Amino acid sequence: MLDEMVIPFFPAKAGIFVYADFSSLLPEPTAEGEAKFASLLLDAARIIMTPGAAQHDQKPGMFRICYCFVSPELLLMAMQRLDNIIVKIRTHRIHWDDLTPESISDIIA
């Protein structure tokens, strides 16, 4: 699904996570921008992904998507919600200051 979302990633090789580059979606290319994106995912879509800063990655926007402790159905739902957020950010050109859980409440349906 990340391919369809046009999100670069490193596929898992006998691991339990995928490492993906969401830097193009950050409000700013900083650790603060990464934190804002992570907060939006949690607050608006109830998705938890590990930010790269937590893994000492120097590039803001890298996130670890761990899939080992969720059912395939739950993972699919999370990926659909993630896709919905990406579409909102890319196509609706909502300014980050206006991008709140309330403004994109239709993501969780």
PDB file of N, CA and C in Angstrom:
ATOM      1  N   MET A   1       0.807  -1.203   0.000  1.00  0.00           N
ATOM      2  CA  MET A   1       0.000   0.000   0.000  1.00  0.00           C
ATOM      3  C   MET A   1       0.852   1.269   0.000  1.00  0.00           C
ATOM      4  N   LEU A   2       2.025   1.229   0.568  1.00  0.00           N
ATOM      5  CA  LEU A   2       2.879   2.414   0.576  1.00  0.00           C
ATOM      6  C   LEU A   2       3.262   2.822  -0.840  1.00  0.00           C
ATOM      7  N   ASP A   3       3.439   1.846  -1.724  1.00  0.00           N
ATOM      8  CA  ASP A   3       3.713   2.153  -3.130  1.00  0.00           C
ATOM      9  C   ASP A   3       2.571   2.969  -3.724  1.00  0.00           C
ATOM     10  N   GLU A   4       1.338   2.553  -3.443  1.00  0.00           N
ATOM     11  CA  GLU A   4       0.163   3.252  -3.966  1.00  0.00           C
ATOM     12  C   GLU A   4       0.069   4.667  -3.399  1.00  0.00           C
ATOM     13  N   MET A   5       0.557   4.863  -2.175  1.00  0.00           N
ATOM     14  CA  MET A   5       0.537   6.179  -1.537  1.00  0.00           C
ATOM     15  C   MET A   5       1.719   7.049  -1.981  1.00  0.00           C
ATOM     16  N   VAL A   6       2.622   6.470  -2.769  1.00  0.00           N
ATOM     17  CA  VAL A   6       3.849   7.126  -3.223  1.00  0.00           C
ATOM     18  C   VAL A   6       4.682   7.568  -2.014  1.00  0.00           C
ATOM     19  N   ILE A   7       4.881   6.625  -1.104  1.00  0.00           N
ATOM     20  CA  ILE A   7       5.712   6.822   0.075  1.00  0.00           C
ATOM     21  C   ILE A   7       6.919   5.898  -0.065  1.00  0.00           C
ATOM     22  N   PRO A   8       8.120   6.461  -0.155  1.00  0.00           N
ATOM     23  CA  PRO A   8       9.312   5.603  -0.226  1.00  0.00           C
ATOM     24  C   PRO A   8       9.478   4.812   1.073  1.00  0.00           C
ATOM     25  N   PHE A   9       9.945   3.581   0.951  1.00  0.00           N
ATOM     26  CA  PHE A   9      10.133   2.763   2.148  1.00  0.00           C
ATOM     27  C   PHE A   9      11.189   1.705   1.906  1.00  0.00           C
ATOM     28  N   PHE A  10      11.675   1.199   3.032  1.00  0.00           N
ATOM     29  CA  PHE A  10      12.604   0.075   3.009  1.00  0.00           C
ATOM     30  C   PHE A  10      11.791  -1.147   3.417  1.00  0.00           C
ATOM     31  N   PRO A  11      11.597  -2.101   2.524  1.00  0.00           N
ATOM     32  CA  PRO A  11      10.790  -3.270   2.868  1.00  0.00           C
ATOM     33  C   PRO A  11      11.443  -4.109   3.960  1.00  0.00           C
ATOM     34  N   ALA A  12      10.605  -4.775   4.713  1.00  0.00           N
ATOM     35  CA  ALA A  12      11.094  -5.651   5.775  1.00  0.00           C
ATOM     36  C   ALA A  12      11.784  -6.857   5.161  1.00  0.00           C
ATOM     37  N   LYS A  13      12.876  -7.239   5.781  1.00  0.00           N
ATOM     38  CA  LYS A  13      13.586  -8.457   5.373  1.00  0.00           C
ATOM     39  C   LYS A  13      13.764  -9.286   6.640  1.00  0.00           C
ATOM     40  N   ALA A  14      12.821 -10.175   6.862  1.00  0.00           N
ATOM     41  CA  ALA A  14      12.806 -11.019   8.065  1.00  0.00           C
ATOM     42  C   ALA A  14      12.668 -10.173   9.320  1.00  0.00           C
ATOM     43  N   GLY A  15      11.999  -9.034   9.201  1.00  0.00           N
ATOM     44  CA  GLY A  15      11.798  -8.156  10.344  1.00  0.00           C
ATOM     45  C   GLY A  15      10.328  -8.010  10.675  1.00  0.00           C
ATOM     46  N   ILE A  16      10.068  -7.139  11.625  1.00  0.00           N
ATOM     47  CA  ILE A  16       8.696  -6.940  12.087  1.00  0.00           C
ATOM     48  C   ILE A  16       8.190  -5.531  11.787  1.00  0.00           C
ATOM     49  N   PHE A  17       8.934  -4.782  10.988  1.00  0.00           N
ATOM     50  CA  PHE A  17       8.503  -3.433  10.656  1.00  0.00           C
ATOM     51  C   PHE A  17       8.993  -3.023   9.276  1.00  0.00           C
ATOM     52  N   VAL A  18       8.381  -1.958   8.777  1.00  0.00           N
ATOM     53  CA  VAL A  18       8.780  -1.312   7.532  1.00  0.00           C
ATOM     54  C   VAL A  18       9.229   0.087   7.915  1.00  0.00           C
ATOM     55  N   TYR A  19      10.299   0.563   7.315  1.00  0.00           N
ATOM     56  CA  TYR A  19      10.804   1.910   7.590  1.00  0.00           C
ATOM     57  C   TYR A  19      10.434   2.786   6.402  1.00  0.00           C
ATOM     58  N   ALA A  20       9.633   3.835   6.658  1.00  0.00           N
ATOM     59  CA  ALA A  20       9.074   4.625   5.566  1.00  0.00           C
ATOM     60  C   ALA A  20       9.423   6.103   5.697  1.00  0.00           C
ATOM     61  N   ASP A  21       9.494   6.765   4.560  1.00  0.00           N
ATOM     62  CA  ASP A  21       9.891   8.165   4.474  1.00  0.00           C
ATOM     63  C   ASP A  21       8.665   9.045   4.216  1.00  0.00           C
ATOM     64  N   PHE A  22       8.187   9.709   5.260  1.00  0.00           N
ATOM     65  CA  PHE A  22       7.050  10.614   5.158  1.00  0.00           C
ATOM     66  C   PHE A  22       7.500  12.069   5.140  1.00  0.00           C
ATOM     67  N   SER A  23       8.769  12.317   4.842  1.00  0.00           N
ATOM     68  CA  SER A  23       9.324  13.671   4.921  1.00  0.00           C
ATOM     69  C   SER A  23       8.609  14.658   3.994  1.00  0.00           C
ATOM     70  N   SER A  24       8.089  14.188   2.879  1.00  0.00           N
ATOM     71  CA  SER A  24       7.397  15.094   1.951  1.00  0.00           C
ATOM     72  C   SER A  24       6.080  15.612   2.515  1.00  0.00           C
ATOM     73  N   LEU A  25       5.594  15.006   3.588  1.00  0.00           N
ATOM     74  CA  LEU A  25       4.308  15.407   4.171  1.00  0.00           C
ATOM     75  C   LEU A  25       4.456  16.275   5.413  1.00  0.00           C
ATOM     76  N   LEU A  26       5.670  16.466   5.872  1.00  0.00           N
ATOM     77  CA  LEU A  26       5.878  17.248   7.090  1.00  0.00           C
ATOM     78  C   LEU A  26       5.582  18.721   6.839  1.00  0.00           C
ATOM     79  N   PRO A  27       5.094  19.418   7.871  1.00  0.00           N
ATOM     80  CA  PRO A  27       4.860  20.851   7.711  1.00  0.00           C
ATOM     81  C   PRO A  27       6.162  21.629   7.580  1.00  0.00           C
ATOM     82  N   GLU A  28       7.236  21.083   8.116  1.00  0.00           N
ATOM     83  CA  GLU A  28       8.577  21.654   8.008  1.00  0.00           C
ATOM     84  C   GLU A  28       9.574  20.515   8.182  1.00  0.00           C
ATOM     85  N   PRO A  29      10.727  20.575   7.527  1.00  0.00           N
ATOM     86  CA  PRO A  29      11.689  19.457   7.581  1.00  0.00           C
ATOM     87  C   PRO A  29      12.560  19.473   8.844  1.00  0.00           C
ATOM     88  N   THR A  30      11.889  19.368   9.987  1.00  0.00           N
ATOM     89  CA  THR A  30      12.583  19.420  11.275  1.00  0.00           C
ATOM     90  C   THR A  30      12.021  18.347  12.196  1.00  0.00           C
ATOM     91  N   ALA A  31      12.672  18.176  13.331  1.00  0.00           N
ATOM     92  CA  ALA A  31      12.160  17.246  14.345  1.00  0.00           C
ATOM     93  C   ALA A  31      10.783  17.702  14.835  1.00  0.00           C
ATOM     94  N   GLU A  32      10.575  19.012  14.900  1.00  0.00           N
ATOM     95  CA  GLU A  32       9.270  19.534  15.313  1.00  0.00           C
ATOM     96  C   GLU A  32       8.196  19.199  14.279  1.00  0.00           C
ATOM     97  N   GLY A  33       8.554  19.286  13.002  1.00  0.00           N
ATOM     98  CA  GLY A  33       7.621  18.915  11.944  1.00  0.00           C
ATOM     99  C   GLY A  33       7.263  17.440  12.008  1.00  0.00           C
ATOM    100  N   GLU A  34       8.264  16.613  12.299  1.00  0.00           N
ATOM    101  CA  GLU A  34       8.033  15.176  12.459  1.00  0.00           C
ATOM    102  C   GLU A  34       7.086  14.926  13.631  1.00  0.00           C
ATOM    103  N   ALA A  35       7.289  15.648  14.724  1.00  0.00           N
ATOM    104  CA  ALA A  35       6.427  15.488  15.904  1.00  0.00           C
ATOM    105  C   ALA A  35       4.995  15.929  15.604  1.00  0.00           C
ATOM    106  N   LYS A  36       4.834  17.007  14.833  1.00  0.00           N
ATOM    107  CA  LYS A  36       3.487  17.457  14.457  1.00  0.00           C
ATOM    108  C   LYS A  36       2.781  16.390  13.623  1.00  0.00           C
ATOM    109  N   PHE A  37       3.507  15.808  12.684  1.00  0.00           N
ATOM    110  CA  PHE A  37       2.915  14.760  11.840  1.00  0.00           C
ATOM    111  C   PHE A  37       2.533  13.549  12.684  1.00  0.00           C
ATOM    112  N   ALA A  38       3.408  13.142  13.591  1.00  0.00           N
ATOM    113  CA  ALA A  38       3.109  12.001  14.471  1.00  0.00           C
ATOM    114  C   ALA A  38       1.891  12.285  15.330  1.00  0.00           C
ATOM    115  N   SER A  39       1.775  13.502  15.842  1.00  0.00           N
ATOM    116  CA  SER A  39       0.617  13.876  16.664  1.00  0.00           C
ATOM    117  C   SER A  39      -0.663  13.859  15.849  1.00  0.00           C
ATOM    118  N   LEU A  40      -0.584  14.343  14.612  1.00  0.00           N
ATOM    119  CA  LEU A  40      -1.760  14.327  13.750  1.00  0.00           C
ATOM    120  C   LEU A  40      -2.219  12.897  13.499  1.00  0.00           C
ATOM    121  N   LEU A  41      -1.279  12.013  13.218  1.00  0.00           N
ATOM    122  CA  LEU A  41      -1.638  10.606  12.990  1.00  0.00           C
ATOM    123  C   LEU A  41      -2.337  10.014  14.211  1.00  0.00           C
ATOM    124  N   LEU A  42      -1.806  10.302  15.382  1.00  0.00           N
ATOM    125  CA  LEU A  42      -2.385   9.762  16.613  1.00  0.00           C
ATOM    126  C   LEU A  42      -3.739  10.389  16.907  1.00  0.00           C
ATOM    127  N   ASP A  43      -3.814  11.715  16.874  1.00  0.00           N
ATOM    128  CA  ASP A  43      -5.037  12.406  17.274  1.00  0.00           C
ATOM    129  C   ASP A  43      -6.170  12.267  16.267  1.00  0.00           C
ATOM    130  N   ALA A  44      -5.856  12.330  14.978  1.00  0.00           N
ATOM    131  CA  ALA A  44      -6.900  12.311  13.952  1.00  0.00           C
ATOM    132  C   ALA A  44      -7.244  10.915  13.467  1.00  0.00           C
ATOM    133  N   ALA A  45      -6.257  10.030  13.414  1.00  0.00           N
ATOM    134  CA  ALA A  45      -6.499   8.709  12.820  1.00  0.00           C
ATOM    135  C   ALA A  45      -6.255   7.559  13.782  1.00  0.00           C
ATOM    136  N   ARG A  46      -5.775   7.884  14.984  1.00  0.00           N
ATOM    137  CA  ARG A  46      -5.473   6.860  15.998  1.00  0.00           C
ATOM    138  C   ARG A  46      -4.456   5.842  15.491  1.00  0.00           C
ATOM    139  N   ILE A  47      -3.439   6.381  14.807  1.00  0.00           N
ATOM    140  CA  ILE A  47      -2.352   5.553  14.286  1.00  0.00           C
ATOM    141  C   ILE A  47      -1.088   5.911  15.054  1.00  0.00           C
ATOM    142  N   ILE A  48      -0.402   4.893  15.525  1.00  0.00           N
ATOM    143  CA  ILE A  48       0.876   5.109  16.198  1.00  0.00           C
ATOM    144  C   ILE A  48       1.979   4.530  15.319  1.00  0.00           C
ATOM    145  N   MET A  49       2.906   5.411  14.928  1.00  0.00           N
ATOM    146  CA  MET A  49       4.099   4.983  14.210  1.00  0.00           C
ATOM    147  C   MET A  49       5.285   5.578  14.957  1.00  0.00           C
ATOM    148  N   THR A  50       6.387   4.867  14.981  1.00  0.00           N
ATOM    149  CA  THR A  50       7.575   5.330  15.701  1.00  0.00           C
ATOM    150  C   THR A  50       8.350   6.325  14.852  1.00  0.00           C
ATOM    151  N   PRO A  51       8.464   7.577  15.334  1.00  0.00           N
ATOM    152  CA  PRO A  51       9.221   8.579  14.570  1.00  0.00           C
ATOM    153  C   PRO A  51      10.702   8.228  14.502  1.00  0.00           C
ATOM    154  N   GLY A  52      11.323   8.633  13.419  1.00  0.00           N
ATOM    155  CA  GLY A  52      12.745   8.378  13.240  1.00  0.00           C
ATOM    156  C   GLY A  52      13.605   8.990  14.330  1.00  0.00           C
ATOM    157  N   ALA A  53      13.175  10.139  14.861  1.00  0.00           N
ATOM    158  CA  ALA A  53      13.946  10.783  15.936  1.00  0.00           C
ATOM    159  C   ALA A  53      14.100   9.853  17.134  1.00  0.00           C
ATOM    160  N   ALA A  54      13.108   9.025  17.383  1.00  0.00           N
ATOM    161  CA  ALA A  54      13.177   8.073  18.496  1.00  0.00           C
ATOM    162  C   ALA A  54      14.212   6.980  18.239  1.00  0.00           C
ATOM    163  N   GLN A  55      14.658   6.876  16.990  1.00  0.00           N
ATOM    164  CA  GLN A  55      15.644   5.867  16.604  1.00  0.00           C
ATOM    165  C   GLN A  55      16.944   6.520  16.171  1.00  0.00           C
ATOM    166  N   HIS A  56      17.082   7.796  16.517  1.00  0.00           N
ATOM    167  CA  HIS A  56      18.299   8.578  16.240  1.00  0.00           C
ATOM    168  C   HIS A  56      18.551   8.768  14.745  1.00  0.00           C
ATOM    169  N   ASP A  57      17.480   8.750  13.949  1.00  0.00           N
ATOM    170  CA  ASP A  57      17.628   9.023  12.523  1.00  0.00           C
ATOM    171  C   ASP A  57      17.816  10.528  12.353  1.00  0.00           C
ATOM    172  N   GLN A  58      18.750  10.918  11.524  1.00  0.00           N
ATOM    173  CA  GLN A  58      19.042  12.334  11.310  1.00  0.00           C
ATOM    174  C   GLN A  58      18.069  13.001  10.337  1.00  0.00           C
ATOM    175  N   LYS A  59      17.322  12.205   9.571  1.00  0.00           N
ATOM    176  CA  LYS A  59      16.399  12.761   8.581  1.00  0.00           C
ATOM    177  C   LYS A  59      14.990  12.833   9.162  1.00  0.00           C
ATOM    178  N   PRO A  60      14.452  14.032   9.356  1.00  0.00           N
ATOM    179  CA  PRO A  60      13.074  14.138   9.835  1.00  0.00           C
ATOM    180  C   PRO A  60      12.096  13.536   8.829  1.00  0.00           C
ATOM    181  N   GLY A  61      11.111  12.839   9.343  1.00  0.00           N
ATOM    182  CA  GLY A  61      10.072  12.271   8.493  1.00  0.00           C
ATOM    183  C   GLY A  61      10.149  10.779   8.292  1.00  0.00           C
ATOM    184  N   MET A  62      11.184  10.156   8.830  1.00  0.00           N
ATOM    185  CA  MET A  62      11.286   8.702   8.744  1.00  0.00           C
ATOM    186  C   MET A  62      10.467   8.094   9.891  1.00  0.00           C
ATOM    187  N   PHE A  63       9.664   7.092   9.571  1.00  0.00           N
ATOM    188  CA  PHE A  63       8.825   6.447  10.580  1.00  0.00           C
ATOM    189  C   PHE A  63       8.904   4.936  10.429  1.00  0.00           C
ATOM    190  N   ARG A  64       8.807   4.271  11.557  1.00  0.00           N
ATOM    191  CA  ARG A  64       8.777   2.813  11.576  1.00  0.00           C
ATOM    192  C   ARG A  64       7.327   2.369  11.733  1.00  0.00           C
ATOM    193  N   ILE A  65       6.882   1.528  10.818  1.00  0.00           N
ATOM    194  CA  ILE A  65       5.543   0.953  10.871  1.00  0.00           C
ATOM    195  C   ILE A  65       5.696  -0.501  11.305  1.00  0.00           C
ATOM    196  N   CYS A  66       5.328  -0.769  12.533  1.00  0.00           N
ATOM    197  CA  CYS A  66       5.430  -2.129  13.081  1.00  0.00           C
ATOM    198  C   CYS A  66       4.100  -2.844  12.864  1.00  0.00           C
ATOM    199  N   TYR A  67       4.167  -4.028  12.323  1.00  0.00           N
ATOM    200  CA  TYR A  67       2.945  -4.752  11.979  1.00  0.00           C
ATOM    201  C   TYR A  67       2.826  -6.105  12.667  1.00  0.00           C
ATOM    202  N   CYS A  68       3.693  -6.391  13.605  1.00  0.00           N
ATOM    203  CA  CYS A  68       3.719  -7.750  14.156  1.00  0.00           C
ATOM    204  C   CYS A  68       2.665  -8.005  15.233  1.00  0.00           C
ATOM    205  N   PHE A  69       2.157  -6.983  15.888  1.00  0.00           N
ATOM    206  CA  PHE A  69       1.240  -7.207  16.996  1.00  0.00           C
ATOM    207  C   PHE A  69      -0.201  -6.840  16.675  1.00  0.00           C
ATOM    208  N   VAL A  70      -0.522  -6.712  15.396  1.00  0.00           N
ATOM    209  CA  VAL A  70      -1.887  -6.385  15.001  1.00  0.00           C
ATOM    210  C   VAL A  70      -2.387  -7.413  13.995  1.00  0.00           C
ATOM    211  N   SER A  71      -3.690  -7.555  13.948  1.00  0.00           N
ATOM    212  CA  SER A  71      -4.282  -8.483  12.984  1.00  0.00           C
ATOM    213  C   SER A  71      -4.182  -7.875  11.584  1.00  0.00           C
ATOM    214  N   PRO A  72      -4.249  -8.711  10.566  1.00  0.00           N
ATOM    215  CA  PRO A  72      -4.239  -8.171   9.195  1.00  0.00           C
ATOM    216  C   PRO A  72      -5.375  -7.171   8.962  1.00  0.00           C
ATOM    217  N   GLU A  73      -6.530  -7.418   9.571  1.00  0.00           N
ATOM    218  CA  GLU A  73      -7.673  -6.515   9.404  1.00  0.00           C
ATOM    219  C   GLU A  73      -7.395  -5.142  10.024  1.00  0.00           C
ATOM    220  N   LEU A  74      -6.806  -5.142  11.201  1.00  0.00           N
ATOM    221  CA  LEU A  74      -6.485  -3.884  11.870  1.00  0.00           C
ATOM    222  C   LEU A  74      -5.388  -3.128  11.119  1.00  0.00           C
ATOM    223  N   LEU A  75      -4.412  -3.846  10.610  1.00  0.00           N
ATOM    224  CA  LEU A  75      -3.349  -3.216   9.817  1.00  0.00           C
ATOM    225  C   LEU A  75      -3.937  -2.582   8.562  1.00  0.00           C
ATOM    226  N   LEU A  76      -4.850  -3.269   7.901  1.00  0.00           N
ATOM    227  CA  LEU A  76      -5.495  -2.722   6.704  1.00  0.00           C
ATOM    228  C   LEU A  76      -6.275  -1.451   7.048  1.00  0.00           C
ATOM    229  N   MET A  77      -7.001  -1.462   8.160  1.00  0.00           N
ATOM    230  CA  MET A  77      -7.749  -0.279   8.576  1.00  0.00           C
ATOM    231  C   MET A  77      -6.803   0.896   8.841  1.00  0.00           C
ATOM    232  N   ALA A  78      -5.697   0.637   9.516  1.00  0.00           N
ATOM    233  CA  ALA A  78      -4.722   1.697   9.796  1.00  0.00           C
ATOM    234  C   ALA A  78      -4.127   2.249   8.508  1.00  0.00           C
ATOM    235  N   MET A  79      -3.823   1.371   7.569  1.00  0.00           N
ATOM    236  CA  MET A  79      -3.248   1.827   6.300  1.00  0.00           C
ATOM    237  C   MET A  79      -4.266   2.638   5.496  1.00  0.00           C
ATOM    238  N   GLN A  80      -5.535   2.282   5.577  1.00  0.00           N
ATOM    239  CA  GLN A  80      -6.570   3.060   4.895  1.00  0.00           C
ATOM    240  C   GLN A  80      -6.689   4.448   5.523  1.00  0.00           C
ATOM    241  N   ARG A  81      -6.626   4.504   6.845  1.00  0.00           N
ATOM    242  CA  ARG A  81      -6.667   5.796   7.524  1.00  0.00           C
ATOM    243  C   ARG A  81      -5.435   6.633   7.164  1.00  0.00           C
ATOM    244  N   LEU A  82      -4.281   5.994   7.113  1.00  0.00           N
ATOM    245  CA  LEU A  82      -3.059   6.686   6.731  1.00  0.00           C
ATOM    246  C   LEU A  82      -3.192   7.248   5.314  1.00  0.00           C
ATOM    247  N   ASP A  83      -3.722   6.460   4.412  1.00  0.00           N
ATOM    248  CA  ASP A  83      -3.946   6.915   3.044  1.00  0.00           C
ATOM    249  C   ASP A  83      -4.887   8.110   3.017  1.00  0.00           C
ATOM    250  N   ASN A  84      -5.942   8.070   3.821  1.00  0.00           N
ATOM    251  CA  ASN A  84      -6.889   9.191   3.882  1.00  0.00           C
ATOM    252  C   ASN A  84      -6.198  10.471   4.344  1.00  0.00           C
ATOM    253  N   ILE A  85      -5.339  10.378   5.343  1.00  0.00           N
ATOM    254  CA  ILE A  85      -4.611  11.561   5.823  1.00  0.00           C
ATOM    255  C   ILE A  85      -3.676  12.084   4.736  1.00  0.00           C
ATOM    256  N   ILE A  86      -2.985  11.183   4.072  1.00  0.00           N
ATOM    257  CA  ILE A  86      -2.060  11.602   3.007  1.00  0.00           C
ATOM    258  C   ILE A  86      -2.808  12.320   1.897  1.00  0.00           C
ATOM    259  N   VAL A  87      -3.946  11.798   1.509  1.00  0.00           N
ATOM    260  CA  VAL A  87      -4.756  12.443   0.471  1.00  0.00           C
ATOM    261  C   VAL A  87      -5.184  13.832   0.932  1.00  0.00           C
ATOM    262  N   LYS A  88      -5.619  13.949   2.186  1.00  0.00           N
ATOM    263  CA  LYS A  88      -6.033  15.259   2.711  1.00  0.00           C
ATOM    264  C   LYS A  88      -4.881  16.252   2.647  1.00  0.00           C
ATOM    265  N   ILE A  89      -3.714  15.838   3.068  1.00  0.00           N
ATOM    266  CA  ILE A  89      -2.561  16.743   3.078  1.00  0.00           C
ATOM    267  C   ILE A  89      -2.165  17.131   1.655  1.00  0.00           C
ATOM    268  N   ARG A  90      -2.112  16.163   0.764  1.00  0.00           N
ATOM    269  CA  ARG A  90      -1.628  16.433  -0.592  1.00  0.00           C
ATOM    270  C   ARG A  90      -2.626  17.156  -1.476  1.00  0.00           C
ATOM    271  N   THR A  91      -3.883  16.790  -1.408  1.00  0.00           N
ATOM    272  CA  THR A  91      -4.834  17.317  -2.387  1.00  0.00           C
ATOM    273  C   THR A  91      -5.637  18.511  -1.898  1.00  0.00           C
ATOM    274  N   HIS A  92      -5.860  18.595  -0.621  1.00  0.00           N
ATOM    275  CA  HIS A  92      -6.709  19.670  -0.134  1.00  0.00           C
ATOM    276  C   HIS A  92      -5.917  20.908   0.259  1.00  0.00           C
ATOM    277  N   ARG A  93      -4.600  20.763   0.273  1.00  0.00           N
ATOM    278  CA  ARG A  93      -3.731  21.898   0.562  1.00  0.00           C
ATOM    279  C   ARG A  93      -4.158  22.632   1.832  1.00  0.00           C
ATOM    280  N   ILE A  94      -4.566  21.880   2.826  1.00  0.00           N
ATOM    281  CA  ILE A  94      -4.939  22.481   4.102  1.00  0.00           C
ATOM    282  C   ILE A  94      -3.668  22.966   4.782  1.00  0.00           C
ATOM    283  N   HIS A  95      -3.692  24.200   5.254  1.00  0.00           N
ATOM    284  CA  HIS A  95      -2.539  24.733   5.968  1.00  0.00           C
ATOM    285  C   HIS A  95      -2.384  23.954   7.269  1.00  0.00           C
ATOM    286  N   TRP A  96      -1.166  23.678   7.641  1.00  0.00           N
ATOM    287  CA  TRP A  96      -0.908  22.845   8.817  1.00  0.00           C
ATOM    288  C   TRP A  96      -1.525  23.418  10.084  1.00  0.00           C
ATOM    289  N   ASP A  97      -1.635  24.731  10.182  1.00  0.00           N
ATOM    290  CA  ASP A  97      -2.248  25.331  11.372  1.00  0.00           C
ATOM    291  C   ASP A  97      -3.738  25.014  11.444  1.00  0.00           C
ATOM    292  N   ASP A  98      -4.339  24.714  10.293  1.00  0.00           N
ATOM    293  CA  ASP A  98      -5.759  24.381  10.245  1.00  0.00           C
ATOM    294  C   ASP A  98      -6.011  22.878  10.215  1.00  0.00           C
ATOM    295  N   LEU A  99      -4.960  22.115  10.176  1.00  0.00           N
ATOM    296  CA  LEU A  99      -5.072  20.663  10.084  1.00  0.00           C
ATOM    297  C   LEU A  99      -5.168  20.099  11.498  1.00  0.00           C
ATOM    298  N   THR A 100      -6.382  19.918  11.945  1.00  0.00           N
ATOM    299  CA  THR A 100      -6.646  19.428  13.300  1.00  0.00           C
ATOM    300  C   THR A 100      -7.482  18.158  13.212  1.00  0.00           C
ATOM    301  N   PRO A 101      -7.545  17.397  14.288  1.00  0.00           N
ATOM    302  CA  PRO A 101      -8.409  16.213  14.260  1.00  0.00           C
ATOM    303  C   PRO A 101      -9.852  16.556  13.877  1.00  0.00           C
ATOM    304  N   GLU A 102     -10.323  17.716  14.303  1.00  0.00           N
ATOM    305  CA  GLU A 102     -11.684  18.116  13.976  1.00  0.00           C
ATOM    306  C   GLU A 102     -11.857  18.420  12.486  1.00  0.00           C
ATOM    307  N   SER A 103     -10.830  19.036  11.883  1.00  0.00           N
ATOM    308  CA  SER A 103     -10.939  19.418  10.476  1.00  0.00           C
ATOM    309  C   SER A 103     -10.862  18.223   9.530  1.00  0.00           C
ATOM    310  N   ILE A 104     -10.367  17.108  10.032  1.00  0.00           N
ATOM    311  CA  ILE A 104     -10.300  15.907   9.188  1.00  0.00           C
ATOM    312  C   ILE A 104     -10.931  14.715   9.903  1.00  0.00           C
ATOM    313  N   SER A 105     -12.013  15.006  10.616  1.00  0.00           N
ATOM    314  CA  SER A 105     -12.670  13.985  11.425  1.00  0.00           C
ATOM    315  C   SER A 105     -13.270  12.844  10.613  1.00  0.00           C
ATOM    316  N   ASP A 106     -13.442  13.029   9.320  1.00  0.00           N
ATOM    317  CA  ASP A 106     -14.012  11.970   8.489  1.00  0.00           C
ATOM    318  C   ASP A 106     -13.027  10.841   8.205  1.00  0.00           C
ATOM    319  N   ILE A 107     -11.792  10.953   8.670  1.00  0.00           N
ATOM    320  CA  ILE A 107     -10.803   9.899   8.433  1.00  0.00           C
ATOM    321  C   ILE A 107     -11.186   8.623   9.159  1.00  0.00           C
ATOM    322  N   ILE A 108     -11.701   8.788  10.374  1.00  0.00           N
ATOM    323  CA  ILE A 108     -12.145   7.614  11.124  1.00  0.00           C
ATOM    324  C   ILE A 108     -13.628   7.456  10.850  1.00  0.00           C
ATOM    325  N   ALA A 109     -13.940   6.486  10.039  1.00  0.00           N
ATOM    326  CA  ALA A 109     -15.351   6.288   9.668  1.00  0.00           C
ATOM    327  C   ALA A 109     -15.842   4.954  10.149  1.00  0.00           C
TER     328      ALA A 109
END
